[in-house]
Tab-separated table of C-alpha atoms in Angstrom:
chain	number	residue	atom	x	y	z
T	21	UNK	CA	-0.033	0.003	-0.009
T	22	UNK	CA	1.216	3.562	-0.826
T	23	UNK	CA	2.038	6.020	1.890
T	24	UNK	CA	2.093	9.782	1.899
T	25	UNK	CA	5.475	11.089	0.828
T	26	UNK	CA	5.335	13.857	3.443
T	27	UNK	CA	3.814	12.345	6.647
T	28	UNK	CA	3.921	8.609	5.989
T	29	UNK	CA	0.131	7.973	6.416
T	30	UNK	CA	-1.321	5.041	4.485
T	31	UNK	CA	-3.236	6.355	1.455
T	32	UNK	CA	-6.700	5.609	0.018
T	33	UNK	CA	-7.373	5.265	-3.668
T	34	UNK	CA	-9.224	8.661	-3.518
T	35	UNK	CA	-6.153	10.381	-2.070
T	36	UNK	CA	-3.966	8.958	-4.849
T	37	UNK	CA	-6.502	9.951	-7.459
T	38	UNK	CA	-6.805	13.486	-5.991
T	39	UNK	CA	-3.020	13.923	-6.024
T	40	UNK	CA	-2.881	12.811	-9.697
T	41	UNK	CA	-5.806	15.030	-10.675
T	42	UNK	CA	-4.681	18.177	-8.881
T	43	UNK	CA	-0.884	17.993	-8.661
T	44	UNK	CA	0.689	15.569	-11.156
T	45	UNK	CA	-0.983	12.850	-13.218
T	46	UNK	CA	2.300	11.030	-13.695
T	47	UNK	CA	3.281	11.044	-10.015
T	48	UNK	CA	4.545	7.853	-8.356
T	49	UNK	CA	4.625	9.304	-4.806
T	50	UNK	CA	1.576	11.021	-3.274
T	51	UNK	CA	0.219	13.308	-0.538
T	52	UNK	CA	-2.571	12.264	1.827
T	53	UNK	CA	-5.668	14.438	2.044
T	54	UNK	CA	-4.297	16.365	5.001
T	55	UNK	CA	-1.069	17.165	3.168
T	56	UNK	CA	-2.940	18.086	-0.075
T	57	UNK	CA	-5.072	20.472	1.985
T	58	UNK	CA	-1.969	22.047	3.466
T	59	UNK	CA	-0.350	22.282	0.006
T	60	UNK	CA	-3.335	24.131	-1.426
T	61	UNK	CA	-4.231	25.850	1.852
T	62	UNK	CA	-7.736	24.588	1.433
T	63	UNK	CA	-10.146	22.934	3.862
T	64	UNK	CA	-10.340	19.076	3.777
T	65	UNK	CA	-14.138	19.282	3.338
T	66	UNK	CA	-13.720	21.207	0.124
T	67	UNK	CA	-11.334	18.573	-1.217
T	68	UNK	CA	-13.747	15.803	-0.259
T	69	UNK	CA	-16.432	17.680	-2.229
T	70	UNK	CA	-14.084	17.932	-5.225
T	71	UNK	CA	-13.494	14.137	-5.039
T	72	UNK	CA	-17.226	13.529	-5.177
T	73	UNK	CA	-17.600	16.032	-8.059
T	74	UNK	CA	-14.812	14.342	-10.051
T	75	UNK	CA	-16.424	10.978	-9.455
T	76	UNK	CA	-19.885	12.280	-10.631
T	77	UNK	CA	-18.187	13.791	-13.675
T	78	UNK	CA	-16.917	10.336	-14.591
T	79	UNK	CA	-13.163	10.905	-13.904
T	80	UNK	CA	-11.597	7.436	-14.043
T	81	UNK	CA	-9.189	8.283	-11.223
T	82	UNK	CA	-12.143	8.007	-8.800
T	83	UNK	CA	-13.922	4.748	-9.697
């Protein structure tokens, strides 16, 4: 299982997908939701909403 490259937390598929969608599609190391939120200075709830939006829009990173 993949872990966050900054804090070492075990990652979910959604966290990996969000990193690829918002930071770098070709990445092989990823941030967890907390670290992505810190990176973008955005609330975690907003990022969770974005994940659901991407899923509803049919993005294949969030199956």
